[in-house]
Coordinates of C-alpha atoms in Angstrom, one line a residue:
M41 CA 0.0 0.0 0.0
P42 CA 1.7 3.2 -1.1
R43 CA 2.4 5.8 1.5
F44 CA -0.6 8.1 1.9
S45 CA -1.7 8.1 -1.6
S46 CA -5.0 7.4 -3.3
R47 CA -5.4 4.6 -0.7
T48 CA -4.6 6.8 2.2
A49 CA -6.4 6.3 5.5
V50 CA -9.4 8.6 5.8
P51 CA -10.2 9.1 9.5
L52 CA -12.9 11.6 9.0
V53 CA -15.8 9.9 7.3
A54 CA -18.4 12.7 7.9
A55 CA -16.2 15.8 8.0
A56 CA -17.4 18.4 5.5
S57 CA -13.8 19.3 4.7
A58 CA -12.6 15.8 4.1
M59 CA -10.4 15.4 1.0
L60 CA -11.9 13.1 -1.6
V61 CA -9.9 10.3 -2.8
L62 CA -9.8 7.3 -5.2
C63 CA -12.1 5.2 -6.9
S64 CA -17.5 3.7 -7.5
C65 CA -20.7 4.6 -8.1
S66 CA -23.7 6.8 -8.7
A67 CA -26.1 8.0 -11.3
G68 CA -24.0 8.1 -14.4
A69 CA -23.2 9.9 -17.6
G70 CA -26.1 9.8 -20.0
T71 CA -28.8 9.3 -17.3
K72 CA -32.0 11.3 -17.5
S73 CA -31.7 12.9 -14.1
D74 CA -29.1 14.9 -12.2
A75 CA -30.8 14.0 -8.9
A76 CA -28.9 12.1 -6.2
A77 CA -28.5 8.4 -7.0
P78 CA -30.9 6.0 -5.4
R79 CA -29.8 4.3 -2.2
E80 CA -30.4 0.9 -3.7
Q81 CA -27.9 0.5 -6.6
A82 CA -26.2 -2.3 -8.4
D83 CA -22.6 -3.1 -7.5
L84 CA -20.6 -1.6 -10.3
V85 CA -17.2 -2.8 -11.3
A86 CA -15.1 -1.9 -14.3
G87 CA -15.7 -3.9 -17.3
V88 CA -13.1 -4.2 -20.1
G89 CA -13.9 -2.7 -23.5
S90 CA -12.9 -3.7 -27.0
A91 CA -10.9 -1.8 -29.7
K92 CA -14.3 -0.7 -31.0
D93 CA -15.2 0.7 -27.6
S94 CA -11.9 2.5 -27.5
A95 CA -12.3 4.3 -30.9
G96 CA -14.3 7.4 -29.9
P97 CA -16.2 9.6 -29.7
A98 CA -17.5 9.3 -26.2
P99 CA -21.1 8.3 -25.7
A100 CA -23.3 11.4 -25.7
V101 CA -24.7 12.8 -22.5
E102 CA -28.5 12.9 -23.0
G103 CA -29.8 16.5 -23.2
A104 CA -26.3 18.1 -23.3
R105 CA -25.7 21.4 -25.1
E106 CA -22.6 23.4 -25.9
G107 CA -21.4 26.7 -24.6
G108 CA -20.9 28.8 -21.5
T109 CA -18.6 28.7 -18.5
I110 CA -18.9 26.1 -15.8
R111 CA -17.6 27.4 -12.4
V112 CA -15.9 25.0 -10.0
A113 CA -15.6 26.3 -6.4
N114 CA -13.3 24.2 -4.2
L115 CA -11.8 25.0 -0.8
R116 CA -8.3 24.0 -1.8
D117 CA -6.1 24.2 -4.9
Y118 CA -4.4 21.1 -6.2
S119 CA -1.2 19.9 -4.6
H120 CA -0.1 18.6 -7.9
L121 CA -1.1 18.9 -11.6
D122 CA 2.1 17.2 -13.0
P123 CA 0.7 13.9 -14.2
A124 CA 3.6 12.0 -12.6
K125 CA 2.7 13.4 -9.2
I126 CA -1.1 13.1 -9.2
Y127 CA -2.1 10.4 -6.8
A128 CA -5.6 11.2 -5.5
G129 CA -9.0 10.4 -7.1
E130 CA -10.4 13.9 -7.4
A131 CA -7.2 15.2 -9.0
Y132 CA -7.2 12.2 -11.4
N133 CA -10.8 13.0 -12.2
T134 CA -10.4 16.7 -12.8
S135 CA -7.1 16.2 -14.8
L136 CA -9.2 14.3 -17.4
L137 CA -10.2 17.7 -18.7
W138 CA -6.6 18.4 -20.0
G139 CA -4.8 15.1 -19.8
R140 CA -5.0 11.8 -21.5
Q141 CA -3.5 8.4 -20.7
L142 CA -2.9 5.1 -22.4
T143 CA -6.2 3.7 -21.1
Q144 CA -9.1 5.3 -19.2
Y145 CA -12.6 4.6 -18.0
Q146 CA -15.5 5.2 -20.2
V147 CA -18.7 5.8 -18.2
T148 CA -22.2 5.1 -19.6
D149 CA -25.3 5.1 -17.4
G150 CA -23.0 5.1 -14.4
K151 CA -21.2 1.9 -15.5
P152 CA -17.4 2.1 -16.0
K153 CA -15.6 0.3 -18.8
L154 CA -11.8 0.3 -19.2
V155 CA -10.9 1.3 -22.8
G156 CA -8.0 2.6 -24.8
D157 CA -7.6 6.3 -24.5
L158 CA -4.5 7.4 -26.4
A159 CA -4.1 3.7 -27.2
T160 CA -6.2 1.8 -29.7
D161 CA -7.1 -0.8 -27.0
I162 CA -6.3 -1.7 -23.4
G163 CA -3.0 -3.3 -24.5
K164 CA -1.8 -6.7 -25.7
A165 CA 0.1 -9.1 -23.5
S166 CA 2.7 -11.6 -24.5
D167 CA 5.5 -13.7 -22.8
G168 CA 3.0 -14.8 -20.1
G169 CA 2.2 -11.2 -19.2
R170 CA 5.8 -10.0 -19.0
T171 CA 5.5 -7.9 -22.2
W172 CA 2.8 -5.4 -23.0
T173 CA 2.4 -3.6 -26.3
Y174 CA 0.4 -0.5 -27.0
R175 CA -0.4 1.1 -30.3
L176 CA -1.3 4.8 -30.4
K177 CA -4.3 6.2 -32.3
D178 CA -4.1 8.4 -35.4
G179 CA -5.0 12.0 -35.0
I180 CA -4.0 12.5 -31.3
A181 CA -2.3 15.8 -30.7
W182 CA -0.9 18.3 -28.2
E183 CA -2.5 21.6 -27.6
D184 CA -0.2 23.2 -30.2
G185 CA -1.3 20.7 -32.8
K186 CA 1.9 18.6 -32.8
P187 CA 1.3 14.8 -32.8
I188 CA 1.6 12.8 -29.7
T189 CA 4.1 10.0 -30.2
S190 CA 5.2 6.9 -28.4
K191 CA 8.4 8.6 -27.4
H192 CA 6.4 11.2 -25.5
V193 CA 4.6 8.5 -23.6
K194 CA 7.9 6.8 -22.8
Y195 CA 9.4 10.1 -21.6
G196 CA 6.4 10.8 -19.4
I197 CA 6.7 7.4 -17.7
E198 CA 10.5 7.6 -17.4
R199 CA 10.1 10.8 -15.4
T200 CA 8.3 8.8 -12.7
F201 CA 11.7 7.2 -11.8
A202 CA 13.4 10.6 -11.1
P203 CA 13.9 12.2 -7.7
G204 CA 11.0 14.5 -6.8
F205 CA 8.4 12.2 -8.1
E206 CA 8.1 9.9 -5.0
V207 CA 4.7 11.4 -4.3
G208 CA 3.2 9.7 -7.4
P209 CA 2.3 6.1 -8.0
P210 CA 5.3 3.7 -7.7
Y211 CA 4.2 1.0 -10.1
W212 CA 6.1 1.9 -13.3
P213 CA 9.5 2.1 -11.4
Q214 CA 8.8 -1.1 -9.4
W215 CA 7.4 -3.3 -12.2
L216 CA 9.9 -2.2 -14.8
T217 CA 13.0 -2.8 -12.6
G218 CA 11.6 -5.8 -10.7
K219 CA 12.4 -4.0 -7.4
S220 CA 9.5 -3.8 -4.9
D221 CA 11.5 -1.1 -2.9
L222 CA 11.1 2.2 -4.7
A223 CA 14.5 3.5 -3.6
Q224 CA 16.2 0.4 -5.0
A225 CA 14.2 0.8 -8.2
R226 CA 15.6 4.3 -8.7
K227 CA 19.1 3.0 -8.3
V228 CA 18.5 0.8 -11.3
Y229 CA 17.2 3.8 -13.4
G230 CA 17.1 7.3 -12.2
G231 CA 15.0 9.1 -14.9
P232 CA 15.7 10.4 -18.3
K233 CA 17.7 13.5 -17.3
K234 CA 20.0 11.4 -15.1
D235 CA 20.3 8.1 -17.0
G236 CA 19.0 8.8 -20.5
D237 CA 17.1 6.1 -22.3
F238 CA 15.6 3.2 -20.4
D239 CA 15.8 0.0 -22.4
R240 CA 12.8 -1.7 -20.7
I241 CA 10.5 0.7 -22.6
E242 CA 10.8 0.3 -26.4
T243 CA 9.5 2.6 -29.1
P244 CA 10.1 0.8 -32.4
D245 CA 8.1 3.6 -34.2
D246 CA 6.1 6.7 -33.4
K247 CA 2.9 4.7 -32.8
T248 CA 4.2 1.7 -30.8
I249 CA 5.4 1.4 -27.2
V250 CA 6.5 -1.9 -25.6
F251 CA 6.9 -2.5 -21.9
R252 CA 9.1 -5.4 -20.7
F253 CA 8.5 -6.4 -17.1
H254 CA 10.6 -8.8 -15.0
E255 CA 7.5 -10.7 -13.8
P256 CA 4.0 -11.2 -15.2
Q257 CA 1.9 -8.1 -14.6
S258 CA -1.8 -8.8 -15.3
D259 CA -3.0 -5.4 -14.1
V260 CA -1.1 -3.3 -16.6
P261 CA -4.3 -2.1 -18.4
F262 CA -5.7 -0.7 -15.2
M263 CA -2.4 0.8 -14.1
A264 CA -2.1 2.4 -17.5
A265 CA -5.2 4.6 -16.7
Q266 CA -3.3 6.3 -13.9
S267 CA -2.1 9.9 -14.6
S268 CA 1.5 8.7 -14.4
S269 CA 0.8 7.0 -17.8
S270 CA 0.3 10.4 -19.4
P271 CA 2.7 11.6 -22.2
V272 CA 5.1 14.5 -21.5
R273 CA 6.9 16.3 -24.3
P274 CA 10.6 16.9 -23.4
D275 CA 10.6 20.4 -24.9
K276 CA 7.7 21.4 -22.7
D277 CA 9.0 19.8 -19.5
T278 CA 9.5 22.8 -17.2
G279 CA 10.6 20.9 -14.2
T280 CA 8.8 22.0 -11.0
R281 CA 6.8 24.6 -12.9
Y282 CA 5.1 21.7 -14.9
D283 CA 3.2 21.0 -11.6
L284 CA 1.3 24.3 -12.1
K285 CA 0.6 24.2 -15.8
P286 CA 1.1 20.9 -17.7
F287 CA 0.8 20.9 -21.5
A288 CA -2.6 19.6 -22.6
T289 CA -3.7 16.6 -24.6
G290 CA -7.3 16.6 -23.5
P291 CA -10.3 18.7 -24.6
Y292 CA -9.3 21.7 -22.5
R293 CA -6.0 23.5 -22.0
I294 CA -4.8 25.5 -19.0
V295 CA -4.6 29.2 -19.9
E296 CA -4.0 30.5 -16.4
H297 CA -3.2 29.1 -13.0
R298 CA -2.9 31.5 -10.1
Q299 CA -1.9 29.2 -7.3
N300 CA -4.4 29.0 -4.4
R301 CA -6.6 31.5 -6.2
S302 CA -7.9 30.3 -9.6
L303 CA -7.4 27.9 -12.5
T304 CA -8.9 28.8 -15.9
L305 CA -9.4 26.3 -18.8
E306 CA -10.4 26.9 -22.3
K307 CA -11.1 24.6 -25.2
N308 CA -8.1 22.8 -26.8
P309 CA -8.6 23.4 -30.5
H310 CA -6.5 20.4 -31.5
W311 CA -8.4 17.8 -29.5
K312 CA -10.4 15.6 -31.7
A313 CA -13.6 14.0 -30.3
E314 CA -13.4 11.1 -32.8
T315 CA -10.2 9.9 -31.1
D316 CA -11.6 10.2 -27.5
P317 CA -14.0 7.6 -26.1
I318 CA -14.0 9.2 -22.6
R319 CA -14.4 13.0 -22.6
H320 CA -16.6 15.7 -23.9
Q321 CA -16.1 19.4 -24.8
Y322 CA -19.5 20.9 -24.1
A323 CA -18.6 24.0 -22.1
D324 CA -16.5 26.8 -23.6
K325 CA -14.6 27.3 -20.4
F326 CA -14.0 26.0 -16.8
A327 CA -13.3 28.6 -14.2
F328 CA -12.0 27.2 -10.9
T329 CA -11.7 29.3 -7.7
F330 CA -10.1 28.3 -4.4
E331 CA -10.0 29.2 -0.7
K332 CA -13.7 30.0 -0.3
K333 CA -15.5 28.5 2.7
E334 CA -17.4 25.3 1.9
L335 CA -20.5 26.3 3.7
N336 CA -20.7 29.6 1.8
T337 CA -20.1 27.9 -1.5
A338 CA -22.9 25.3 -0.9
Q339 CA -25.4 28.0 0.2
E340 CA -24.8 30.0 -3.0
I341 CA -25.2 26.9 -5.1
L342 CA -28.4 25.7 -3.3
N343 CA -30.0 29.2 -3.5
G344 CA -28.7 30.1 -7.0
R345 CA -27.1 33.3 -5.8
G346 CA -24.5 35.0 -8.0
D347 CA -23.0 32.4 -10.2
G348 CA -24.3 29.6 -8.0
A349 CA -26.6 28.1 -10.7
A350 CA -23.6 27.5 -12.9
T351 CA -21.3 26.2 -10.2
I352 CA -20.3 22.8 -8.9
T353 CA -17.8 21.5 -6.3
T354 CA -15.5 18.6 -7.0
K355 CA -13.5 18.5 -3.8
N356 CA -15.9 19.9 -1.2
E357 CA -18.5 17.6 0.4
F358 CA -22.0 18.8 1.0
P359 CA -22.0 20.5 4.5
P360 CA -24.0 18.5 7.1
E361 CA -25.4 21.8 8.4
L362 CA -27.5 22.2 5.2
I363 CA -28.9 18.6 5.0
G364 CA -32.1 19.6 6.8
E365 CA -32.7 22.6 4.5
A366 CA -32.1 20.4 1.4
E367 CA -34.4 17.7 2.7
R368 CA -37.3 20.2 3.2
D369 CA -37.0 21.5 -0.4
P370 CA -37.2 19.0 -3.3
K371 CA -35.6 21.5 -5.7
K372 CA -32.6 21.8 -3.4
K373 CA -32.4 18.1 -2.6
D374 CA -32.2 17.5 -6.4
L375 CA -28.9 19.5 -6.5
I376 CA -27.2 17.0 -4.2
V377 CA -25.2 14.4 -6.1
D378 CA -24.8 11.2 -4.1
G379 CA -22.7 8.1 -4.8
R380 CA -20.1 5.7 -3.5
R381 CA -16.7 7.1 -2.6
G382 CA -15.1 5.0 -5.2
A383 CA -13.8 1.7 -3.7
F384 CA -13.2 3.3 -0.3
T385 CA -14.0 1.2 2.7
Y386 CA -13.8 2.1 6.4
H387 CA -12.7 -0.4 9.0
L388 CA -12.0 -0.7 12.7
I389 CA -8.4 -1.7 12.8
I390 CA -7.3 -4.2 15.4
R391 CA -3.6 -4.2 16.2
N392 CA -3.1 -8.0 15.9
D393 CA 0.2 -8.1 17.8
R394 CA -1.4 -6.4 20.8
V395 CA -4.7 -8.2 20.5
A396 CA -3.2 -11.5 19.6
D397 CA -6.0 -13.9 20.8
P398 CA -8.4 -14.5 17.9
E399 CA -11.2 -15.0 20.4
V400 CA -10.8 -11.4 21.6
R401 CA -10.8 -10.1 18.0
K402 CA -14.0 -12.0 17.4
A403 CA -15.5 -10.5 20.5
V404 CA -14.6 -7.0 19.2
H405 CA -16.3 -7.9 15.9
Y406 CA -19.5 -8.8 17.8
L407 CA -19.3 -5.8 20.1
F408 CA -18.8 -3.2 17.4
P409 CA -22.2 -1.4 17.0
R410 CA -22.0 -0.5 13.4
Q411 CA -25.5 1.0 13.1
Q412 CA -25.1 3.3 16.1
A413 CA -21.6 4.3 15.1
R414 CA -22.7 5.2 11.6
Q415 CA -25.6 7.3 13.0
A416 CA -23.0 9.2 15.2
L417 CA -21.1 10.0 12.0
G418 CA -24.1 11.2 10.1
G419 CA -26.3 8.3 9.3
P420 CA -26.7 6.3 6.0
R421 CA -25.4 9.2 3.9
V422 CA -21.8 8.5 5.1
G423 CA -21.8 4.9 3.8
D424 CA -23.4 1.4 3.6
I425 CA -22.7 -1.0 6.4
A426 CA -20.1 -3.5 5.3
T427 CA -19.5 -7.2 5.9
T428 CA -16.5 -7.5 3.6
Y429 CA -13.0 -6.0 3.6
S430 CA -13.0 -5.2 -0.1
S431 CA -15.4 -2.9 -1.8
P432 CA -18.3 -4.0 -4.1
A433 CA -16.7 -1.6 -6.6
I434 CA -13.8 -3.9 -7.5
V435 CA -13.4 -6.7 -10.0
G436 CA -13.9 -10.2 -8.4
W437 CA -15.8 -8.9 -5.3
E438 CA -18.0 -11.4 -3.6
S439 CA -20.6 -10.8 -1.0
Y440 CA -19.9 -12.7 2.2
D441 CA -20.4 -12.4 6.0
T442 CA -17.8 -14.4 7.8
Y443 CA -19.3 -14.1 11.3
P444 CA -22.9 -12.8 10.8
V445 CA -23.9 -10.2 13.3
R446 CA -26.8 -7.7 13.6
P447 CA -25.8 -4.1 12.7
T448 CA -26.5 -3.2 16.3
G449 CA -24.0 -5.8 17.6
D450 CA -24.4 -8.9 19.7
I451 CA -23.3 -8.5 23.3
E452 CA -24.0 -12.1 24.3
K453 CA -21.9 -13.6 21.5
A454 CA -19.1 -11.2 22.4
K455 CA -19.2 -12.4 26.0
R456 CA -19.0 -16.0 24.9
H457 CA -15.8 -15.4 22.9
L458 CA -14.3 -13.3 25.7
A459 CA -14.9 -16.3 28.0
K460 CA -12.9 -18.5 25.6
A461 CA -9.9 -16.1 25.6
K462 CA -6.7 -17.4 27.0
K463 CA -6.4 -14.4 29.3
K464 CA -9.2 -12.3 30.8
V465 CA -9.6 -9.0 28.9
E466 CA -10.6 -6.1 31.2
R467 CA -9.7 -3.1 29.0
L468 CA -8.7 -2.2 25.4
S469 CA -7.5 1.2 24.1
Y470 CA -9.0 3.1 21.2
A471 CA -7.3 6.1 19.5
Y472 CA -9.2 8.5 17.2
E473 CA -9.1 11.9 15.7
S474 CA -11.0 14.2 18.0
N475 CA -13.9 16.2 16.6
A476 CA -17.6 16.4 17.3
V477 CA -18.7 13.4 15.2
N478 CA -15.8 11.2 16.2
D479 CA -16.2 12.1 19.9
R480 CA -19.8 10.9 19.6
M481 CA -18.8 7.7 17.9
A482 CA -16.2 7.0 20.5
Q483 CA -18.8 7.2 23.2
V484 CA -21.0 4.8 21.3
L485 CA -18.1 2.3 21.3
V486 CA -17.3 2.9 25.0
D487 CA -21.0 2.1 25.9
A488 CA -21.1 -1.1 23.8
F489 CA -17.8 -2.5 25.2
A490 CA -18.9 -1.7 28.7
K491 CA -22.0 -4.0 28.3
A492 CA -19.6 -6.9 27.8
G493 CA -17.5 -5.9 30.8
V494 CA -14.6 -4.4 28.8
E495 CA -13.4 -0.9 29.6
L496 CA -12.6 0.9 26.3
V497 CA -10.0 3.5 27.2
T498 CA -10.2 6.3 24.6
K499 CA -7.4 8.5 23.4
P500 CA -8.7 11.5 21.5
L501 CA -6.0 13.2 19.4
P502 CA -5.8 16.3 17.2
L503 CA -5.5 15.5 13.5
P504 CA -1.7 16.0 13.1
A505 CA -1.0 13.8 16.1
Y506 CA -3.5 11.2 15.0
T507 CA -1.9 11.1 11.6
N508 CA 1.7 11.0 12.7
E509 CA 1.3 8.8 15.8
V510 CA -1.3 6.3 14.7
L511 CA -1.7 6.3 10.9
R512 CA 2.0 6.9 10.1
G513 CA 3.5 5.8 13.4
A514 CA 5.6 2.6 13.4
D515 CA 4.5 1.6 16.8
P516 CA 1.3 3.2 18.0
K517 CA 0.5 2.1 21.6
Y518 CA -3.2 1.4 21.0
D519 CA -5.3 -1.7 20.4
L520 CA -8.0 -0.2 18.1
W521 CA -8.4 2.7 15.7
M522 CA -10.5 3.6 12.6
S523 CA -8.9 3.7 9.1
G524 CA -10.2 4.1 5.6
S525 CA -8.5 2.6 2.6
S526 CA -9.0 2.0 -1.1
V527 CA -7.3 0.5 -4.1
D528 CA -5.3 2.2 -6.9
W529 CA -7.5 0.7 -9.5
P530 CA -10.7 -1.4 -9.3
T531 CA -9.2 -4.8 -8.6
P532 CA -8.0 -6.2 -5.2
A533 CA -4.4 -6.3 -6.5
T534 CA -3.4 -3.2 -4.6
G535 CA -5.5 -3.9 -1.6
V536 CA -5.4 -7.4 -0.1
P537 CA -1.7 -8.0 -0.9
Y538 CA -0.6 -4.8 0.7
R539 CA -2.6 -4.8 4.0
F540 CA -2.2 -8.5 4.8
D541 CA 1.3 -9.4 3.8
S542 CA 3.3 -9.9 7.0
R543 CA 6.5 -8.9 5.2
R544 CA 5.3 -5.4 4.6
D545 CA 6.0 -2.7 7.1
S546 CA 3.4 -1.1 9.4
L547 CA 2.5 1.7 6.9
D548 CA 1.1 -1.0 4.6
N549 CA 0.2 -3.8 7.0
D550 CA -1.3 -1.5 9.7
P551 CA -3.1 -4.4 11.6
R552 CA 0.2 -6.2 11.9
Y553 CA -1.4 -9.3 10.5
R554 CA 0.8 -12.4 10.4
N555 CA -0.1 -15.6 8.6
P556 CA 2.7 -17.4 6.7
A557 CA 0.1 -19.4 4.7
V558 CA -1.4 -16.1 3.5
D559 CA 2.1 -14.8 2.5
K560 CA 2.8 -18.0 0.5
E561 CA -0.6 -17.8 -1.3
L562 CA -0.1 -14.1 -2.1
D563 CA 3.2 -15.0 -3.7
R564 CA 1.5 -17.6 -5.8
I565 CA -1.4 -15.3 -6.9
A566 CA 1.1 -12.5 -7.8
R567 CA 2.4 -14.7 -10.6
T568 CA -1.1 -15.1 -12.1
G569 CA -1.1 -13.8 -15.7
D570 CA -4.9 -13.2 -16.0
A571 CA -6.3 -10.1 -14.1
T572 CA -9.8 -11.5 -13.6
K573 CA -8.5 -14.8 -12.3
K574 CA -6.1 -13.0 -10.0
A575 CA -8.9 -10.8 -8.6
K576 CA -11.1 -13.8 -7.9
E577 CA -8.3 -15.6 -6.1
L578 CA -7.4 -12.6 -4.0
I579 CA -11.1 -12.2 -3.0
A580 CA -11.3 -15.9 -2.2
L581 CA -8.2 -15.6 0.0
E582 CA -9.7 -12.6 1.8
K583 CA -13.0 -14.4 2.3
D584 CA -11.9 -17.9 3.2
T585 CA -8.8 -17.3 5.2
I586 CA -7.9 -13.7 6.1
M587 CA -11.2 -12.5 7.5
K588 CA -11.7 -15.7 9.5
D589 CA -8.7 -14.4 11.6
V590 CA -10.6 -11.0 12.1
P591 CA -7.6 -8.8 11.5
V592 CA -10.0 -5.8 11.0
V593 CA -13.7 -5.3 11.5
P594 CA -15.4 -4.1 8.3
F595 CA -17.6 -1.0 9.0
L596 CA -18.6 1.0 5.9
H597 CA -18.5 1.1 2.2
Q598 CA -18.2 4.9 2.1
R599 CA -20.5 7.3 0.2
V600 CA -20.0 11.0 -0.8
Q601 CA -22.4 13.8 -1.4
Q602 CA -21.5 16.9 -3.5
V603 CA -23.6 19.7 -4.9
R604 CA -24.2 21.1 -8.4
G605 CA -25.9 24.3 -9.6
A606 CA -29.3 24.1 -11.1
D607 CA -28.0 24.9 -14.5
V608 CA -25.2 22.3 -14.5
G609 CA -26.1 19.0 -16.2
G610 CA -24.4 15.7 -16.5
A611 CA -23.3 15.6 -12.9
F612 CA -22.6 12.2 -11.4
I613 CA -20.1 10.7 -8.9
H614 CA -17.5 9.0 -11.1
P615 CA -17.7 5.3 -10.5
I616 CA -13.9 4.9 -10.2
Y617 CA -12.7 8.3 -8.8
G618 CA -15.5 8.9 -6.4
T619 CA -16.2 12.6 -7.0
I620 CA -18.2 14.7 -9.5
S621 CA -16.5 14.3 -12.9
P622 CA -16.1 17.5 -14.8
A623 CA -15.4 15.8 -18.2
W624 CA -19.1 15.0 -18.7
L625 CA -20.6 18.3 -17.5
Y626 CA -22.6 20.8 -19.6
L627 CA -24.7 24.0 -18.9
K628 CA -28.4 23.8 -19.4
K629 CA -28.4 27.6 -19.8
S630 CA -25.5 29.8 -21.0

């Protein structure tokens, strides 16, 4: 699990200012209504498209019209716009406006499908999955009209090896060098400016790029959708300044970026819809503003004040203070866009080396009052109660319930497992980030544990201390804490093997789970050349072995609510990136 990336722990489920991160689902592109998605929805996972699906243009959004300026009001500017440094779902999502990758997710009626973006398809494997070949489309161009070539894709990927790009995804450096340790990978190759050409990436002609991996890599088509798979033209590589204004390949280009103030996009005249199966170019302009309070932004949008009717938020969550107002007014309620927060799940982490007796961990599972805890955080709007570790949004997911329990908990079953424990348990410790909602949830847990005769000693911490001491700390002195996690693409390949491999350090394996049989099986599955088979085997390992040990207690498959102006059409929560996706938006009036 990469360090605090798109799979970063998210301790604040219900905080209005929570940063939005990776990956499923809601009302989708092309649907007839912009209203919030229904609570009952199908489990959506990414299908795989054909070369025909990859051709372009993108499926039309019903009712869409062209023209006007869509305004995006977010509390914070982007930490990174350089495609090699982007590693968060909302930034991935927004960067689709100006950036293209080898592959990407086409969304129709809320359903995602992986297709070729710059490439003609999702890639062709050979040599048992050790070699992957991509062919670029005709007619793809930069914002100045010059053609995008395979050498530009190669250079963009080679940059990810260089110092300064550690904040981005690690997979190209790791997979192409065969080194799981990123520092060691960079000793093999240190980027194009330091070490020149990298022979593991071949460009036999301007349209073909070949990747040669040391081991079979069945998830390359999904990884190739990450922003780090974007081309970069060497003559436009401005170093650290590229982070503020990357050169465009998508339907829009950045004309001005005033850091922490505004970001202005206009149409890219050299983008061709017939080459792009993903994006649209309905609006004339996107005008982003930053640093405005979330509550004020949401009020303006709900009430249509000023530019509110033409405004959306892509980072901000809908403020809980306005939920009552929206519920009382159907027109305002219709402006809330609801969906799953990608593949994010929220768990009660049990530190297995401190709570080593599986009977005690089972007792914790039965004691945990999921329904009451969710209500303390804000109710059903924050997520659907989970019985599985992995999210329904990923390939291979299977519904299961290892130790069935009522959402309210089962004190009597908990007592029975505590009675089987090798050593009497009188108290456990619980650390959490202190704020109003988390304080309420902590009290819910204290009350539930007390009913079984266990004192839950709480340790409320301010966010910096909670992050550094618990989430990032090598040795937090607590038994229990809450943590959110996701995957870097919609398969379990970057979830289960990271959190439950005993050979990984505590920043990945935060429960400190240890099972040699699981380690051995993870090694075997890693060599699987078929992504679908690999996903199914990982989910089977999760269901049949790992969760029987109760290393964590599943809590929520998280949801997110954002808000759109009354004149903004095409708004939906992206089924992979978990935020409103600008690439499908249009103005009903302009």
